Short mmCIF file of C-alpha atoms and ligand atoms in Angstrom, two decimals:
data_model
loop_
_atom_site.label_atom_id
_atom_site.label_comp_id
_atom_site.label_asym_id
_atom_site.label_seq_id
_atom_site.Cartn_x
_atom_site.Cartn_y
_atom_site.Cartn_z
CA MET A 1 10.09 -28.86 -7.28
CA ILE A 2 10.28 -27.54 -3.73
CA ALA A 3 9.02 -23.99 -3.37
CA THR A 4 11.08 -21.31 -1.75
CA THR A 5 9.30 -20.00 1.29
CA LEU A 6 9.19 -16.30 2.26
CA ASN A 7 11.48 -16.95 5.28
CA GLU A 8 14.06 -18.85 3.22
CA PHE A 9 14.00 -16.13 0.61
CA ILE A 10 14.45 -13.32 3.12
CA ILE A 11 17.36 -15.11 4.77
CA GLU A 12 19.02 -15.86 1.35
CA ARG A 13 18.75 -12.19 0.34
CA GLN A 14 19.76 -10.74 3.73
CA GLU A 15 23.05 -9.44 2.48
CA GLU A 16 21.22 -7.03 0.18
CA PHE A 17 19.89 -5.17 3.17
CA PRO A 18 22.24 -2.35 4.06
CA TYR A 19 21.68 -2.46 7.84
CA ALA A 20 22.13 -5.11 10.47
CA LYS A 21 21.20 -8.50 9.06
CA GLY A 22 18.34 -10.32 10.74
CA GLU A 23 16.43 -7.31 11.97
CA LEU A 24 14.47 -6.78 8.85
CA SER A 25 13.99 -10.54 8.45
CA ARG A 26 12.42 -10.75 11.89
CA LEU A 27 10.17 -7.77 11.18
CA LEU A 28 8.99 -9.18 7.83
CA SER A 29 8.48 -12.62 9.29
CA HIS A 30 6.31 -11.18 12.08
CA ILE A 31 4.32 -9.22 9.47
CA SER A 32 3.76 -12.42 7.49
CA LEU A 33 2.63 -14.27 10.64
CA ALA A 34 0.04 -11.58 11.34
CA ALA A 35 -1.00 -11.80 7.64
CA LYS A 36 -1.63 -15.51 7.97
CA ILE A 37 -3.84 -14.94 11.01
CA VAL A 38 -5.75 -12.22 9.22
CA HIS A 39 -6.05 -14.46 6.13
CA ARG A 40 -7.58 -17.10 8.30
CA GLU A 41 -10.26 -14.74 9.67
CA VAL A 42 -10.95 -13.09 6.28
CA SER A 43 -11.45 -16.47 4.63
CA LYS A 44 -14.07 -17.54 7.19
CA ALA A 45 -15.66 -14.08 7.56
CA GLY A 46 -18.96 -15.25 6.04
CA LEU A 47 -19.21 -18.20 8.38
CA VAL A 48 -18.97 -16.56 11.73
CA ASP A 49 -20.51 -13.61 13.40
CA ILE A 50 -17.59 -11.36 12.46
CA LEU A 51 -19.19 -9.28 9.79
CA GLY A 52 -20.65 -5.89 10.43
CA GLU A 53 -19.78 -2.73 12.21
CA ALA A 54 -17.63 -2.85 15.36
CA GLY A 55 -19.56 0.08 16.63
CA ALA A 56 -16.59 2.48 16.68
CA THR A 57 -15.63 5.07 14.09
CA ASN A 58 -12.00 5.58 13.06
CA VAL A 59 -10.12 8.90 12.99
CA HIS A 60 -11.60 9.70 9.56
CA GLY A 61 -15.16 9.40 10.86
CA GLU A 62 -15.63 6.11 9.03
CA ASN A 63 -17.36 3.13 10.57
CA GLN A 64 -14.90 0.44 11.56
CA LYS A 65 -15.70 -3.12 10.63
CA LYS A 66 -14.88 -5.89 13.06
CA LEU A 67 -12.15 -7.25 10.81
CA ASP A 68 -10.44 -3.86 10.65
CA VAL A 69 -10.14 -3.88 14.38
CA PHE A 70 -9.08 -7.54 14.41
CA ALA A 71 -6.38 -6.96 11.80
CA ASP A 72 -5.11 -3.82 13.57
CA GLU A 73 -4.68 -5.77 16.77
CA LYS A 74 -2.99 -8.68 15.12
CA PHE A 75 -0.40 -6.58 13.28
CA ILE A 76 0.31 -4.44 16.35
CA ASN A 77 0.78 -7.54 18.49
CA ALA A 78 3.00 -9.20 15.89
CA LEU A 79 5.19 -6.05 15.54
CA ARG A 80 5.34 -5.65 19.27
CA GLY A 81 6.57 -9.26 19.44
CA SER A 82 9.30 -8.67 16.81
CA ALA A 83 11.42 -6.64 19.24
CA GLU A 84 12.66 -4.63 16.32
CA CYS A 85 9.81 -2.08 16.03
CA CYS A 86 9.50 0.84 18.44
CA GLY A 87 6.17 2.15 17.13
CA ILE A 88 3.32 2.03 14.61
CA ALA A 89 1.23 4.52 12.79
CA SER A 90 -1.99 2.87 11.63
CA GLU A 91 -5.02 4.02 9.78
CA GLU A 92 -7.14 2.78 12.63
CA ASN A 93 -5.46 4.82 15.36
CA GLU A 94 -5.46 8.58 15.63
CA GLU A 95 -2.08 8.69 17.49
CA ILE A 96 0.99 6.74 16.97
CA VAL A 97 1.16 3.46 18.88
CA ILE A 98 4.36 3.47 20.93
CA PHE A 99 5.94 0.29 22.25
CA ASP A 100 7.42 1.19 25.58
CA SER A 101 9.26 -1.87 26.74
CA GLU A 102 13.08 -1.72 27.11
CA VAL A 103 13.50 -3.99 24.09
CA ALA A 104 11.17 -1.86 21.98
CA ARG A 105 12.86 1.33 22.93
CA ASN A 106 16.02 -0.16 21.46
CA GLY A 107 14.17 -1.06 18.25
CA ASP A 108 15.54 0.61 15.11
CA TYR A 109 12.35 0.62 13.01
CA VAL A 110 8.89 2.11 12.84
CA VAL A 111 6.05 0.77 10.72
CA THR A 112 3.21 2.59 9.03
CA MET A 113 0.27 0.46 7.94
CA ASP A 114 -3.28 0.18 6.81
CA PRO A 115 -4.15 -3.13 8.50
CA LEU A 116 -7.26 -3.80 6.37
CA ASP A 117 -7.63 -1.61 3.33
CA GLY A 118 -10.69 -1.65 1.11
CA SER A 119 -12.89 -2.23 4.11
CA SER A 120 -16.07 -1.42 2.23
CA ASN A 121 -15.53 -4.69 0.35
CA ILE A 122 -15.32 -6.95 3.39
CA ASP A 123 -18.97 -7.72 3.69
CA VAL A 124 -19.33 -8.64 0.05
CA ASN A 125 -16.48 -11.13 -0.39
CA VAL A 126 -14.36 -8.88 -2.62
CA SER A 127 -10.50 -8.70 -2.29
CA ILE A 128 -9.07 -6.58 0.50
CA GLY A 129 -5.54 -6.05 1.64
CA THR A 130 -2.98 -4.92 4.22
CA ILE A 131 -0.39 -2.27 3.28
CA PHE A 132 2.76 -1.55 5.23
CA ALA A 133 5.97 0.46 5.11
CA ILE A 134 9.04 0.18 7.29
CA TYR A 135 11.37 3.15 8.15
CA ARG A 136 14.51 3.37 10.27
CA ARG A 137 13.73 5.68 13.18
CA VAL A 138 15.32 9.15 13.26
CA SER A 139 14.89 9.68 17.05
CA PRO A 140 17.62 8.32 19.31
CA VAL A 141 17.64 4.60 19.99
CA GLY A 142 16.95 3.75 23.62
CA HIS A 143 14.06 6.27 23.88
CA LYS A 144 10.39 6.11 22.93
CA ALA A 145 9.52 6.60 19.25
CA THR A 146 8.34 10.07 18.33
CA GLU A 147 6.02 11.42 15.63
CA GLU A 148 9.10 12.62 13.73
CA ASP A 149 10.00 9.00 13.09
CA PHE A 150 6.89 8.68 11.02
CA LEU A 151 6.97 12.00 9.16
CA GLN A 152 9.75 10.99 6.84
CA PRO A 153 9.43 11.21 3.03
CA GLY A 154 8.55 7.96 1.33
CA ARG A 155 11.96 7.69 -0.27
CA SER A 156 13.32 6.86 3.17
CA GLN A 157 11.39 3.61 3.34
CA VAL A 158 13.68 0.61 3.86
CA ALA A 159 10.97 -1.82 2.92
CA ALA A 160 7.31 -1.77 1.90
CA GLY A 161 4.71 -4.27 0.88
CA TYR A 162 1.18 -5.45 0.83
CA VAL A 163 -0.90 -8.54 1.42
CA ILE A 164 -3.82 -9.23 -0.80
CA TYR A 165 -6.60 -11.44 0.54
CA GLY A 166 -8.02 -12.36 -2.86
CA SER A 167 -8.75 -15.55 -4.77
CA SER A 168 -5.48 -16.57 -3.14
CA THR A 169 -3.61 -14.67 -0.48
CA MET A 170 -0.35 -13.09 -1.61
CA LEU A 171 2.37 -11.05 0.11
CA VAL A 172 4.30 -8.72 -2.17
CA TYR A 173 7.30 -6.79 -0.76
CA SER A 174 10.44 -4.87 -1.64
CA THR A 175 13.51 -3.93 0.33
CA GLY A 176 14.67 -1.69 -2.47
CA LYS A 177 16.14 -4.54 -4.51
CA GLY A 178 13.22 -5.45 -6.71
CA VAL A 179 9.69 -6.58 -5.99
CA HIS A 180 8.88 -10.13 -5.06
CA GLY A 181 5.52 -11.88 -4.63
CA PHE A 182 4.67 -14.93 -2.52
CA THR A 183 1.45 -16.91 -2.57
CA LEU A 184 0.15 -18.44 0.62
CA ASP A 185 -0.13 -22.20 0.35
CA PRO A 186 -2.85 -22.85 3.02
CA SER A 187 -2.04 -26.53 3.14
CA ILE A 188 1.36 -25.86 4.62
CA GLY A 189 0.71 -22.41 6.00
CA GLU A 190 3.67 -20.88 4.15
CA PHE A 191 4.08 -18.03 1.69
CA CYS A 192 5.86 -19.49 -1.34
CA LEU A 193 7.79 -17.55 -3.94
CA SER A 194 5.52 -17.34 -6.95
CA HIS A 195 6.41 -13.93 -8.56
CA PRO A 196 10.12 -13.26 -8.37
CA ASN A 197 11.36 -9.85 -9.54
CA ILE A 198 8.08 -8.34 -10.71
CA LYS A 199 8.45 -5.75 -13.45
CA THR A 200 5.46 -3.62 -14.50
CA PRO A 201 4.91 -2.86 -18.25
CA HIS A 202 5.87 0.65 -19.30
CA SER A 203 2.47 0.96 -21.00
CA GLY A 204 -0.72 -0.90 -20.20
CA TYR A 205 -4.33 -0.93 -21.27
CA ILE A 206 -6.22 -0.60 -17.97
CA TYR A 207 -7.28 2.62 -16.21
CA SER A 208 -8.67 2.47 -12.72
CA ILE A 209 -10.57 5.35 -11.18
CA ASN A 210 -13.90 5.86 -9.42
CA GLU A 211 -15.77 7.31 -12.40
CA GLY A 212 -18.80 7.91 -10.19
CA ASN A 213 -16.96 10.99 -9.04
CA TYR A 214 -16.58 12.17 -12.66
CA LYS A 215 -18.53 15.41 -12.18
CA LYS A 216 -16.24 16.39 -9.33
CA PHE A 217 -13.02 15.80 -11.26
CA ALA A 218 -10.95 18.67 -12.59
CA LYS A 219 -10.82 19.30 -16.35
CA GLY A 220 -7.42 17.65 -16.80
CA VAL A 221 -8.60 14.39 -15.28
CA LYS A 222 -11.81 14.47 -17.39
CA LYS A 223 -9.88 15.04 -20.56
CA TYR A 224 -7.45 12.24 -19.68
CA LEU A 225 -10.41 9.85 -19.14
CA LYS A 226 -11.78 10.78 -22.53
CA TYR A 227 -8.35 10.07 -24.02
CA CYS A 228 -8.40 6.63 -22.45
CA GLN A 229 -11.76 5.92 -24.02
CA VAL A 230 -10.95 7.01 -27.55
CA SER A 231 -9.97 4.33 -30.15
CA ASP A 232 -6.38 4.49 -31.28
CA GLU A 233 -4.85 1.18 -32.37
CA PRO A 234 -1.10 1.96 -31.96
CA THR A 235 -1.65 2.88 -28.27
CA ASN A 236 -4.09 -0.02 -27.51
CA ARG A 237 -6.93 2.41 -26.90
CA PRO A 238 -9.61 2.36 -25.85
CA TYR A 239 -8.26 1.09 -22.56
CA SER A 240 -10.32 -1.16 -20.27
CA SER A 241 -11.81 0.38 -17.16
CA ARG A 242 -11.27 -1.78 -14.06
CA TYR A 243 -12.02 -0.56 -10.55
CA ILE A 244 -12.49 -2.84 -7.52
CA GLY A 245 -12.47 -0.13 -4.81
CA SER A 246 -9.66 -1.83 -2.91
CA LEU A 247 -6.37 -0.09 -3.53
CA VAL A 248 -4.32 -3.29 -3.02
CA ALA A 249 -6.37 -5.24 -5.44
CA ASP A 250 -6.49 -2.49 -8.13
CA PHE A 251 -2.76 -1.80 -7.70
CA HIS A 252 -1.79 -5.47 -7.79
CA ARG A 253 -3.70 -6.15 -11.02
CA ASN A 254 -2.18 -3.11 -12.69
CA LEU A 255 1.35 -3.89 -11.41
CA LEU A 256 1.18 -7.28 -13.09
CA GLN A 257 -0.70 -6.35 -16.25
CA GLY A 258 0.15 -2.70 -16.82
CA GLY A 259 -2.19 0.19 -16.15
CA ILE A 260 -2.83 3.36 -14.23
CA PHE A 261 -4.69 3.91 -10.98
CA ILE A 262 -5.81 7.37 -10.13
CA TYR A 263 -7.41 8.76 -7.00
CA PRO A 264 -7.38 12.46 -7.83
CA LYS A 265 -8.34 15.43 -5.77
CA THR A 266 -11.97 16.38 -6.26
CA GLU A 267 -14.06 19.41 -5.70
CA HIS A 268 -14.88 18.29 -2.19
CA ASP A 269 -11.58 16.58 -1.28
CA PRO A 270 -8.71 18.82 -2.36
CA CYS A 271 -6.15 16.14 -1.40
CA GLY A 272 -8.03 13.09 -2.65
CA LYS A 273 -8.84 10.24 -0.33
CA LEU A 274 -5.82 8.13 0.13
CA ARG A 275 -3.34 8.52 2.93
CA LEU A 276 0.25 9.34 2.18
CA LEU A 277 1.96 7.44 4.96
CA TYR A 278 0.39 3.96 4.69
CA GLU A 279 -1.37 3.92 1.27
CA CYS A 280 0.39 6.18 -1.27
CA ASN A 281 4.05 5.79 -0.08
CA PRO A 282 4.23 1.93 0.08
CA VAL A 283 2.66 1.48 -3.36
CA ALA A 284 4.86 4.26 -4.73
CA PHE A 285 7.91 2.53 -3.40
CA LEU A 286 6.81 -0.82 -4.92
CA VAL A 287 5.85 0.60 -8.28
CA GLU A 288 9.17 2.45 -8.70
CA GLN A 289 11.02 -0.79 -7.73
CA ALA A 290 9.02 -2.50 -10.50
CA GLY A 291 9.84 0.16 -13.04
CA GLY A 292 6.72 2.23 -12.82
CA LYS A 293 5.91 5.67 -11.52
CA ALA A 294 3.89 7.37 -8.78
CA THR A 295 3.07 11.12 -8.58
CA ASN A 296 0.38 13.40 -7.14
CA GLY A 297 -0.58 14.44 -10.68
CA ARG A 298 1.21 17.77 -10.36
CA GLY A 299 4.61 16.45 -11.27
CA GLU A 300 5.63 15.74 -7.69
CA ARG A 301 7.02 12.38 -7.03
CA ILE A 302 5.04 10.79 -4.22
CA LEU A 303 8.22 9.52 -2.52
CA ASP A 304 9.59 13.09 -2.28
CA ILE A 305 6.67 14.58 -0.47
CA VAL A 306 7.58 15.42 3.16
CA PRO A 307 4.52 14.56 5.32
CA LYS A 308 3.23 17.10 7.75
CA LYS A 309 0.61 14.97 9.41
CA LEU A 310 0.20 11.28 10.22
CA HIS A 311 -3.04 10.89 8.35
CA GLN A 312 -2.33 13.29 5.56
CA ARG A 313 -4.09 12.58 2.24
CA GLU A 314 -2.50 12.98 -1.21
CA PRO A 315 -3.80 12.64 -4.76
CA LEU A 316 -2.36 9.48 -6.27
CA TYR A 317 -1.45 8.69 -9.93
CA VAL A 318 0.35 5.35 -9.95
CA GLY A 319 1.21 2.63 -12.50
CA SER A 320 2.81 2.21 -15.85
CA ARG A 321 5.37 4.97 -16.46
CA ASN A 322 4.07 6.09 -19.91
CA MET A 323 0.51 6.22 -18.65
CA VAL A 324 1.31 8.31 -15.62
CA ASP A 325 3.32 10.68 -17.82
CA LYS A 326 0.39 10.93 -20.19
CA ALA A 327 -2.08 11.70 -17.43
CA GLU A 328 0.25 14.39 -16.09
CA GLU A 329 0.41 16.01 -19.53
CA PHE A 330 -3.36 16.43 -19.47
CA ILE A 331 -3.33 17.84 -15.87
CA LYS A 332 -0.59 20.25 -16.88
CA GLU A 333 -2.53 21.46 -19.85
CA PHE A 334 -5.99 21.55 -18.45
CA GLY A 335 -5.50 21.67 -14.63
CA ASP A 336 -6.09 19.27 -11.72
P1 LIG B 1 -10.27 2.49 3.37
O1 LIG B 1 -8.88 2.57 3.89
O2 LIG B 1 -11.31 3.10 4.34
O3 LIG B 1 -10.62 1.12 3.03
O4 LIG B 1 -10.35 3.41 2.06
C1 LIG B 1 -9.41 3.25 1.11
C2 LIG B 1 -9.96 2.64 -0.11
C3 LIG B 1 -8.96 2.18 -1.10
O5 LIG B 1 -8.66 0.84 -0.95
C4 LIG B 1 -9.65 2.40 -2.46
O6 LIG B 1 -8.74 2.66 -3.50
C5 LIG B 1 -10.50 3.61 -2.21
O7 LIG B 1 -10.72 3.63 -0.75
C6 LIG B 1 -11.83 3.51 -2.86
O8 LIG B 1 -12.54 4.66 -2.57
P2 LIG B 1 -13.86 5.04 -3.31
O9 LIG B 1 -14.90 4.14 -2.73
O10 LIG B 1 -14.11 6.43 -2.99
O11 LIG B 1 -13.64 4.82 -4.79
MG1 LIG B 2 -7.17 2.25 3.64
#
């Protein structure tokens, strides 16, 4: 059987995209090209002198790894080359990156991205990922992109996805018509359709949270965790605890197998850790497309939150619908 490649699939499904055909295809294919380049570097990271700190710190005061910088540059260059994108908001850059050529000023789209998420896992050969979201600009075409283009609620995403650099490299994306997964076949250098129309189970048996922060969690979260750990045959409890510390990898596993991922607010971080624009929103878009749910634990749908800042953080409860509902019940009763 001949596999369907990502580019073939995108072209076949082009009609489903409500705007001009071809534009989104070009954007996605440039993203997939950058993903292949990052895959190549990630897979040889242990072989070359590419590990370690790049010396700089990013806007959150965290040390940047060399591969973070590399991935950021590759995705920016690929999107600049697509001629459809007029600007990028990236975890690695404090300000928006504006493409100022005449072609780019006429681009209809902006992209938010975390070029290499889970960076604390790079040096230890554990799965990491790229997360991206695509929006139509709201500022007038023909001019430079503005911050307003990026501060749109997640429900305005026209596409979102992630790349997981794991035991194999996969690209998973949605344009609002289901979620589709492609596995990179390194022998031909193509992403091939391996997971069409992904649906996430309504209930799962995995909970994912950094329990090292337990003491700093609110009572509602603590009570929910205890609920996950108590035996109850009809509801498959106790659930299994699985936490990689790379959002893409934890999310991907739970998406396929069913589960809940929580990054709640804590005593010290009242908005949690994850960033709304390029971490929470894309996974929320994907999970809803797969039949799951994403909220901030306080009953607010992630996709309805109107961002105020580029690097805004938001608590995240994402995964199987029934599990997110249950966690919210505990938050409601005992507080977040
Ligand atoms: P990063 O963007 O600096 O890599 O941080 C985001 C990552 C997520 O991938 C992951 O879910 C989370 O941080 C893990 O944080 P913690 O180590 O606090 O559990
Ligand atoms: Mg990140």
